CSV table of C-alpha atoms in Angstrom, one decimal:
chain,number,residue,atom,x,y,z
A,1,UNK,CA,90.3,29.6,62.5
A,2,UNK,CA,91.3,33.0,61.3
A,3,UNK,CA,88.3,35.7,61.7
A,4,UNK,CA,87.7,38.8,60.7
A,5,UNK,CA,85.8,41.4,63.0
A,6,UNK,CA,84.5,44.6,60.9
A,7,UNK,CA,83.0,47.1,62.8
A,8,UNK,CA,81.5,50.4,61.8
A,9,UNK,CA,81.6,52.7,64.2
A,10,UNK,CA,80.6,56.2,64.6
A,11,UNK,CA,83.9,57.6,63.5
A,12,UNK,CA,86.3,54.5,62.0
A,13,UNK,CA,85.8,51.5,59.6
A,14,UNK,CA,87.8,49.4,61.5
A,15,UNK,CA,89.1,45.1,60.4
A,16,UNK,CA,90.3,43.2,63.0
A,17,UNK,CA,91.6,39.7,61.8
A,18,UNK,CA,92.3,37.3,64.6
A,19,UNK,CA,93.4,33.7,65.3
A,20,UNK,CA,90.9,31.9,66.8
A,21,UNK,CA,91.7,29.1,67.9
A,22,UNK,CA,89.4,27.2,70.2
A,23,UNK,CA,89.8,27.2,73.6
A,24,UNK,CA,92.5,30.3,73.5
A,25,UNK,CA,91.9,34.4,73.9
A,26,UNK,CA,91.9,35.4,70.4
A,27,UNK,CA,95.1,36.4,69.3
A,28,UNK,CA,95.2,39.7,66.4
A,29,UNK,CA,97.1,38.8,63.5
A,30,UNK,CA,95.7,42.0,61.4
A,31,UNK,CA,94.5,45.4,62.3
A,32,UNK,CA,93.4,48.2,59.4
A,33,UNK,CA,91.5,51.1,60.2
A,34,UNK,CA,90.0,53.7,58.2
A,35,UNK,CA,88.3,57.1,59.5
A,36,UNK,CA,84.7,57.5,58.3
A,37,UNK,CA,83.1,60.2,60.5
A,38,UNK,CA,79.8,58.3,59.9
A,39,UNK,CA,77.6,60.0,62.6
A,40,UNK,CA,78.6,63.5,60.5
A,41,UNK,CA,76.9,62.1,57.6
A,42,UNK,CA,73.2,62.4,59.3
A,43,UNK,CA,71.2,65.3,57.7
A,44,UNK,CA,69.3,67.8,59.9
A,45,UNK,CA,66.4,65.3,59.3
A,46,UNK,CA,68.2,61.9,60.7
A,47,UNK,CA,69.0,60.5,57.6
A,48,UNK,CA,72.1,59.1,56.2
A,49,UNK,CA,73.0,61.4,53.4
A,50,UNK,CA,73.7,59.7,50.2
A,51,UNK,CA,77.6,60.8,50.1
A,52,UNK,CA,77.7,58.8,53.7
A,53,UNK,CA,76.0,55.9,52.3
A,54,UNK,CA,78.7,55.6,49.2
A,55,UNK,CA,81.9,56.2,51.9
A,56,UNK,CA,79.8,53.7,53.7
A,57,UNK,CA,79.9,51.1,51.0
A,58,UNK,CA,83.0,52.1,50.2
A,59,UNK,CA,84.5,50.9,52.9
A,60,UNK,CA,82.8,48.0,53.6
A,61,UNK,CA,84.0,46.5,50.3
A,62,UNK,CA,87.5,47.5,50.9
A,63,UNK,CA,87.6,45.8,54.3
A,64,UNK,CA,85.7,42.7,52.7
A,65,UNK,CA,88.5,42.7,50.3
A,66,UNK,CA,90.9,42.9,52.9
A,67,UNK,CA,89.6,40.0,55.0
A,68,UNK,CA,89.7,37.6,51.8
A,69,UNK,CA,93.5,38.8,51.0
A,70,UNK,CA,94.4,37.9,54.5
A,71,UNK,CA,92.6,34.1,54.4
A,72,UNK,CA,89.8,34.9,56.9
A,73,UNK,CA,87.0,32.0,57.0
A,74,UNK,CA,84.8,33.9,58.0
A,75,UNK,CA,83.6,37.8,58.5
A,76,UNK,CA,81.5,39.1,61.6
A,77,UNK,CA,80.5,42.8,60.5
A,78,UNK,CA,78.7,45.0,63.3
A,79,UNK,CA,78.0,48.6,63.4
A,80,UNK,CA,77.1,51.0,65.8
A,81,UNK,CA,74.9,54.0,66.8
A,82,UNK,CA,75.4,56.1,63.6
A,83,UNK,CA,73.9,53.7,61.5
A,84,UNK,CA,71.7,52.1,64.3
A,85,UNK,CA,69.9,56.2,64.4
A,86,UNK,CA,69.9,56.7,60.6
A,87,UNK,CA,66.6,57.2,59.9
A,88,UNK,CA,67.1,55.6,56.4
A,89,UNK,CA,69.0,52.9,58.2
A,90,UNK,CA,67.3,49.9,56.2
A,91,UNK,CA,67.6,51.3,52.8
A,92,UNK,CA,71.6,51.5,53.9
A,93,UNK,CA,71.4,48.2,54.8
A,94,UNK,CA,70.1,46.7,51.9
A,95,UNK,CA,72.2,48.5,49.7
A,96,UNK,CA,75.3,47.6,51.9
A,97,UNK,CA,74.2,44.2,51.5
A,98,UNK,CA,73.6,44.4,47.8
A,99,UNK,CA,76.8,45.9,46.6
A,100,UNK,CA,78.9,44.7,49.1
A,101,UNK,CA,77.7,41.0,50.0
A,102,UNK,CA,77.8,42.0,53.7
A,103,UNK,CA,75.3,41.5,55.9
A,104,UNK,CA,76.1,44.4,58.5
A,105,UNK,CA,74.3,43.7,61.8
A,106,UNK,CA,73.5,46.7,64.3
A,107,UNK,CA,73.8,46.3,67.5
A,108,UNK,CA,72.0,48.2,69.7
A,109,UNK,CA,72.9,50.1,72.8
A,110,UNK,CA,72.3,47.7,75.4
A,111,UNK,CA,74.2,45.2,72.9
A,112,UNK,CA,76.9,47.3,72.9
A,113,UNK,CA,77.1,47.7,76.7
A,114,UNK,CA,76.6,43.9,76.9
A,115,UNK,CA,79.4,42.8,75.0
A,116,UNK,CA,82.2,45.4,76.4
A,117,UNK,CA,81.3,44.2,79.8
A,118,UNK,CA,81.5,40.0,78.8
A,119,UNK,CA,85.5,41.7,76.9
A,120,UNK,CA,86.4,43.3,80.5
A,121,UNK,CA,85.1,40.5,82.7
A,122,UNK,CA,87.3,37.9,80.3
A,123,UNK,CA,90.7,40.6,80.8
A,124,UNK,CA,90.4,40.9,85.1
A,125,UNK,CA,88.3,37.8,85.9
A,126,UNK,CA,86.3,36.3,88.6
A,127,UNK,CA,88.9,38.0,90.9
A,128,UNK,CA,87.7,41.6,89.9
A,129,UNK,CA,84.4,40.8,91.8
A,130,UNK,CA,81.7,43.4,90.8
A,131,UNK,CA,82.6,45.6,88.0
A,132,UNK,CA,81.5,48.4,86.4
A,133,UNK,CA,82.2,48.9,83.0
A,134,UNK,CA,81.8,52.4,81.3
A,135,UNK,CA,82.6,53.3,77.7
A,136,UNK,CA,82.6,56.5,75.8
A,137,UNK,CA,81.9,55.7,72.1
A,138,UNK,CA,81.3,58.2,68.9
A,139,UNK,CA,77.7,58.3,69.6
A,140,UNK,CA,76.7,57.1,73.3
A,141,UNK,CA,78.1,56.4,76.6
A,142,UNK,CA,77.5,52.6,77.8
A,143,UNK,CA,77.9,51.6,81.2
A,144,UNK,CA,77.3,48.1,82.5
A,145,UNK,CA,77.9,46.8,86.0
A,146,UNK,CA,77.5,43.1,87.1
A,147,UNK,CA,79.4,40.4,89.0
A,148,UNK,CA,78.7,37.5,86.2
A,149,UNK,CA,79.9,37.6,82.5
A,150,UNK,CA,76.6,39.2,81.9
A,151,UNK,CA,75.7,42.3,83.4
A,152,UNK,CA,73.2,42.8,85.8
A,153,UNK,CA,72.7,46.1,84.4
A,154,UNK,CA,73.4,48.0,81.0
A,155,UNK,CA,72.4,51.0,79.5
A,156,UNK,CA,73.3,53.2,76.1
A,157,UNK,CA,72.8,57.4,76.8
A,158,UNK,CA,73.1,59.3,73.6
A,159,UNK,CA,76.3,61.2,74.9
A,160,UNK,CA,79.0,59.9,72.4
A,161,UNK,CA,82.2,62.3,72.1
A,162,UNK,CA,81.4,62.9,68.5
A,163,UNK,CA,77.4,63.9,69.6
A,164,UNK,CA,78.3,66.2,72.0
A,165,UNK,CA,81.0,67.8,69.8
A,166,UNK,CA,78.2,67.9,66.5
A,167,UNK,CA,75.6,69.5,69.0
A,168,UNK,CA,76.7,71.3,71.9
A,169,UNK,CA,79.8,73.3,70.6
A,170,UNK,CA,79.5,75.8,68.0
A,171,UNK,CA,83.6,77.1,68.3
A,172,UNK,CA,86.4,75.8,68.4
A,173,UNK,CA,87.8,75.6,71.0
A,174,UNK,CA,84.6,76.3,72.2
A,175,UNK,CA,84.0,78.6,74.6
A,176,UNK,CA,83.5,79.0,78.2
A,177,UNK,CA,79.9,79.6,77.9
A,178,UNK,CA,79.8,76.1,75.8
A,179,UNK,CA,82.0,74.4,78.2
A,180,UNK,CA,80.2,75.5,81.6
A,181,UNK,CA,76.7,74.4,79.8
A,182,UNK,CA,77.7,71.5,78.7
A,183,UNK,CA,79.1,70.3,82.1
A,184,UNK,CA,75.9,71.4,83.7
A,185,UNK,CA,73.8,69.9,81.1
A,186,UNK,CA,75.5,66.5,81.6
A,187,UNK,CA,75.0,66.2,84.8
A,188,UNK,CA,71.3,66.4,84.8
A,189,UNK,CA,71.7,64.1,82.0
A,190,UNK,CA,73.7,61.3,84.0
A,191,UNK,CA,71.5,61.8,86.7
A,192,UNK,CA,69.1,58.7,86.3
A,193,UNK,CA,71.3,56.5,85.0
A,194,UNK,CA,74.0,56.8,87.7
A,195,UNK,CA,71.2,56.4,90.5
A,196,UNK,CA,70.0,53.0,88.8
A,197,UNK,CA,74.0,52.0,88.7
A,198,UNK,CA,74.2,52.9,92.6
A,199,UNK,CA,71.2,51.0,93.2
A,200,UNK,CA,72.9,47.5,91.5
A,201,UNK,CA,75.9,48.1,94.5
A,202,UNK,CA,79.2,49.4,94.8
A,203,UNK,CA,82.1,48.2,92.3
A,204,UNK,CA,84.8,46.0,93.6
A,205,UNK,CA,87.0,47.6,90.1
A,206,UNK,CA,85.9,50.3,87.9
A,207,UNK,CA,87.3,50.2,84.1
A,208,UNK,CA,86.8,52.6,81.4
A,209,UNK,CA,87.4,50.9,77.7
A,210,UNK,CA,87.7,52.4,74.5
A,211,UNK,CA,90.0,55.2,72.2
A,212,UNK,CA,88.8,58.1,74.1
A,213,UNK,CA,89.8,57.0,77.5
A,214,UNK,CA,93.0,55.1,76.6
A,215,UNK,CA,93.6,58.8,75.2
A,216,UNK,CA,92.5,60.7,77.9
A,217,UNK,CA,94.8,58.7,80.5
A,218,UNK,CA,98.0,58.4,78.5
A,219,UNK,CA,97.5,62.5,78.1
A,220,UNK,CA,97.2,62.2,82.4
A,221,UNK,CA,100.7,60.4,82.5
A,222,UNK,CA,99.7,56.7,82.0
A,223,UNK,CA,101.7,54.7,80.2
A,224,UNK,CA,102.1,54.5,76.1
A,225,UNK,CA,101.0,52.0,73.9
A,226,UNK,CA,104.5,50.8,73.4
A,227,UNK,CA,104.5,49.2,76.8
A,228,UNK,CA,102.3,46.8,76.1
A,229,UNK,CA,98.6,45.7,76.9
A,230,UNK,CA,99.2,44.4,80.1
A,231,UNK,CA,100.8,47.7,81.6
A,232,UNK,CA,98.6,49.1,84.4
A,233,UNK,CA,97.0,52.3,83.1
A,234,UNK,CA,94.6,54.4,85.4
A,235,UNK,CA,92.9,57.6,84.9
A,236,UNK,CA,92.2,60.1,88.1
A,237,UNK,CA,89.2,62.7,88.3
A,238,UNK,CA,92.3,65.4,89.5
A,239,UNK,CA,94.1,64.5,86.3
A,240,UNK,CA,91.1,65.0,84.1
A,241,UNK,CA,90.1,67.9,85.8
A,242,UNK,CA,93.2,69.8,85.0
A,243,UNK,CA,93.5,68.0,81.2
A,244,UNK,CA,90.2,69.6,80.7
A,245,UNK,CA,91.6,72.6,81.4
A,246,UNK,CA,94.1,72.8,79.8
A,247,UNK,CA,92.8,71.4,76.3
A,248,UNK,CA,89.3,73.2,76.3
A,249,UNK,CA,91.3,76.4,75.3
A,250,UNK,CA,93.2,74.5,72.4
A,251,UNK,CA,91.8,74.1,68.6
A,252,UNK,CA,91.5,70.8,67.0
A,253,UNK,CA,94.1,71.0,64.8
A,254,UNK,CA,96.7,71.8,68.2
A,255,UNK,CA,95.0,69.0,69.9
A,256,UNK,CA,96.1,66.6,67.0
A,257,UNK,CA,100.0,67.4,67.6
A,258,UNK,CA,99.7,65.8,71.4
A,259,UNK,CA,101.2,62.8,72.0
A,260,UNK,CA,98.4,59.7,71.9
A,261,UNK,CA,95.6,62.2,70.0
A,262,UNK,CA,94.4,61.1,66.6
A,263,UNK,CA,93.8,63.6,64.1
A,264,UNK,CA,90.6,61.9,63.1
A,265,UNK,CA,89.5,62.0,66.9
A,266,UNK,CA,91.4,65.3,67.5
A,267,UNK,CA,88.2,67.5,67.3
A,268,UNK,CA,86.0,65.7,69.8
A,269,UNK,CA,88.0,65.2,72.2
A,270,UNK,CA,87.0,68.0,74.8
A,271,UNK,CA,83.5,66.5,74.4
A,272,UNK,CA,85.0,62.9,75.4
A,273,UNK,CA,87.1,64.7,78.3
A,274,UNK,CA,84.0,66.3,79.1
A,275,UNK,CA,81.5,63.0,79.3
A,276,UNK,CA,84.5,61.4,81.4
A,277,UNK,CA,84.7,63.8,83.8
A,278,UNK,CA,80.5,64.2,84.4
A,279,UNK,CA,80.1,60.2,84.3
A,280,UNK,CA,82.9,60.4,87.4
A,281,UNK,CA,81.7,63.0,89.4
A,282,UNK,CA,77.7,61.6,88.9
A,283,UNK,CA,79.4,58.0,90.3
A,284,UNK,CA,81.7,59.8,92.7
A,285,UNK,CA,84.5,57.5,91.3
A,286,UNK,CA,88.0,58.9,91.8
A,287,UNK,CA,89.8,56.4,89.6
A,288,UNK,CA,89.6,54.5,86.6
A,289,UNK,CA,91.4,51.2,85.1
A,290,UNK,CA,91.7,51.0,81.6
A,291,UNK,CA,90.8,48.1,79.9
A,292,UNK,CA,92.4,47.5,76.3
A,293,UNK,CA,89.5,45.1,75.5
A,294,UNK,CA,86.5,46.5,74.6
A,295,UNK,CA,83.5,45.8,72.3
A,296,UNK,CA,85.3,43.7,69.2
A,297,UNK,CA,86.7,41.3,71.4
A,298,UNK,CA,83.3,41.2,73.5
A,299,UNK,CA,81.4,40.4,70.0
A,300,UNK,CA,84.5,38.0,69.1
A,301,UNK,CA,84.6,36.2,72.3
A,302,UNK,CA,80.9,35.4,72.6
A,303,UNK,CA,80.8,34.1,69.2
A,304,UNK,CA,83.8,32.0,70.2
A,305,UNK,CA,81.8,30.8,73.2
A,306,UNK,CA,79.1,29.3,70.7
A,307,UNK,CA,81.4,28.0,68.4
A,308,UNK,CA,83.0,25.9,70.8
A,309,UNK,CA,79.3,25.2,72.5
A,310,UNK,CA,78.2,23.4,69.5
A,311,UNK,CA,81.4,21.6,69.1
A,312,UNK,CA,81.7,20.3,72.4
A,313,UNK,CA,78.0,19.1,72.0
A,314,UNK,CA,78.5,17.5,68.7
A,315,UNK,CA,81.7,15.7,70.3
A,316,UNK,CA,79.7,14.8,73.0
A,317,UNK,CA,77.2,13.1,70.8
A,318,UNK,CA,74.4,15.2,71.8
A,319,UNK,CA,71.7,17.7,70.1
A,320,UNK,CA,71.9,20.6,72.7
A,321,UNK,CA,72.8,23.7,71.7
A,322,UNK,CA,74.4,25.7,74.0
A,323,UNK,CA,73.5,29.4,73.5
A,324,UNK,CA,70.7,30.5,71.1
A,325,UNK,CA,70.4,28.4,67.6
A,326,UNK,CA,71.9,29.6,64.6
A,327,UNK,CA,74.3,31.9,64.6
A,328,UNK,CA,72.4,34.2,66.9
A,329,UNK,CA,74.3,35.6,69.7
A,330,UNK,CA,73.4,35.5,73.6
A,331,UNK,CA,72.5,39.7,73.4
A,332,UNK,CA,71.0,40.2,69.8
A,333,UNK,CA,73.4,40.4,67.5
A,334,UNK,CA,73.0,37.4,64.7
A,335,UNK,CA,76.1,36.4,62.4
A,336,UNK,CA,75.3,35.2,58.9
């Protein structure tokens, strides 16, 4: 089965298209990606302004026409906290829906946790023990620990890279002031959530998943895309420590020319180094593994799992559904 995965994040319109193939880790045949900047689109009110809502539908029609030119049977669509905190969020919807014929689902927080944790259990494996799964998105920080495929807790905090950039830093580079208020600012903010994680026990394997940290630790030293998924990648607190440093003093467009730094992502990036560094320090973790699974393949694997539920009960020549009925997944998040 070939599948398409759209997912509208914070900052990128990004298609996936994957084989998959029952039984087997989906395998990507197709990636295009598009920067939207979404979450800058919200008015001083919390609405989606009306220019975000056309790049919005825009998109979505492009990437629609991109999954039928590439033979997908089927299109998941998903998006995330920019749209999931639009105030106007329905009306967007519907008019998505209407123009586009794509039912785009939101996910929320906890959903979003939920399914990056199920994508990094399925990379390391039973093996990994109890993990804890942190991700710094456009819009929020998820962190999830567990020792089963689902956690045994999750939470979304409104401290996204793009957030923190839109809110807290009027300069850039911003300036000291900025950067030694923000740093104390996130730590109260981390505070509860890190002393519910320490209460769930300590990690056997901590892994970090998503663009900002894969970004973060190849500017630390680890090893570049070109080396392939299954390279062991690791970002240290002392590494980010001294990246933070160094970059906090640099302009966006400077940061751009680094190795490994988008220009789309360029300009939040001190905020994502920033939220890295505080989540760390509140979980007193010296290390992180990077996983290069992350949400899409959570959302593509768990639909998988259903798929293949139903089929193995249908072979079997019984009624029970395995999962919940329709096309509704485990956390949420229904597929139409």
């Amino acid at each position: 089965m070939r599948l398409g995965v759209l997912d509208v994040g914070s900052n990128t319109v990004h298609l996936l298209v994957v084989d998959a193939h029952r039984g087997a880790h989906p395998t990507p045949m197709s990636s295009e990606k598009s920067v939207l900047r979404l979450a800058e689109q919200l008015d001083g009110s919390g609405m989606l302004s009306r220019r975000g809502a056309d790049q919005l539908v825009r998109s979505v029609a492009a990437a629609k026409a991109a999954a039928e030119r590439l033979d997908c049977e089927d299109l998941m669509a998903f998006a995330t906290s920019a749209v999931r905190e639009a105030g106007n969020s329905a009306e967007v919807l519907e008019r998505v829906r209407g123009e586009t014929g794509v039912d785009l689902q939101v996910l929320s927080g906890e959903d979003e946790a939920r399914y990056t944790f199920l994508a990094v259990r399925r990379w390391y494996g039973w093996s990994a023990g109890r993990l804890l799964c942190l991700d710094i998105g456009g819009g929020s920080l998820e962190l999830a620990i567990g020792v089963d495929e689902a956690p045994e807790e999750a939470f979304s905090v409104p401290l996204g890279a793009g957030r923190l950039t839109r809110t807290r830093f009027a300069h850039d580079p911003p300036t000291r002031d900025e950067v030694r208020e923000t740093a104390e600012w996130l730590t109260d903010q981390l505070a509860p959530v890190a002393k519910k994680l320490r209460r769930a026990g300590e990690p056997d394997r901590v892994v970090a998943t998503s663009k900002t940290f894969r970004t973060l630790a190849r500017l630390t030293g680890a090893a570049p895309s070109s080396a392939g998924p299954r390279a062991r990648r690791v970002l240290t607190d002392a590494g980010l420590r001294q990246l933070i440093a160094f970059i906090s003093r640099m302009p966006a467009a400077d940061l751009a020319d680094l190795e490994g730094v988008s220009a789309g992502r360029a300009h939040q990036l001190v905020a994502g180094a920033m939220v890295a560094e505080a989540t760390m320090r509140a979980l007193s973790l010296s290390e992180l593994e990077i996983c290069p699974w992350a949400l899409r393949e959570g959302v593509i694997l768990r639909r998988l799992d259903h798929t293949n539920g139903l089929d193995q009960d249908a072979e079997a020549g019984r009624t029970r559904r395995t999962g919940d009925t329709g096309r509704t997944g485990r956390h949420g998040a229904r597929w139409s």
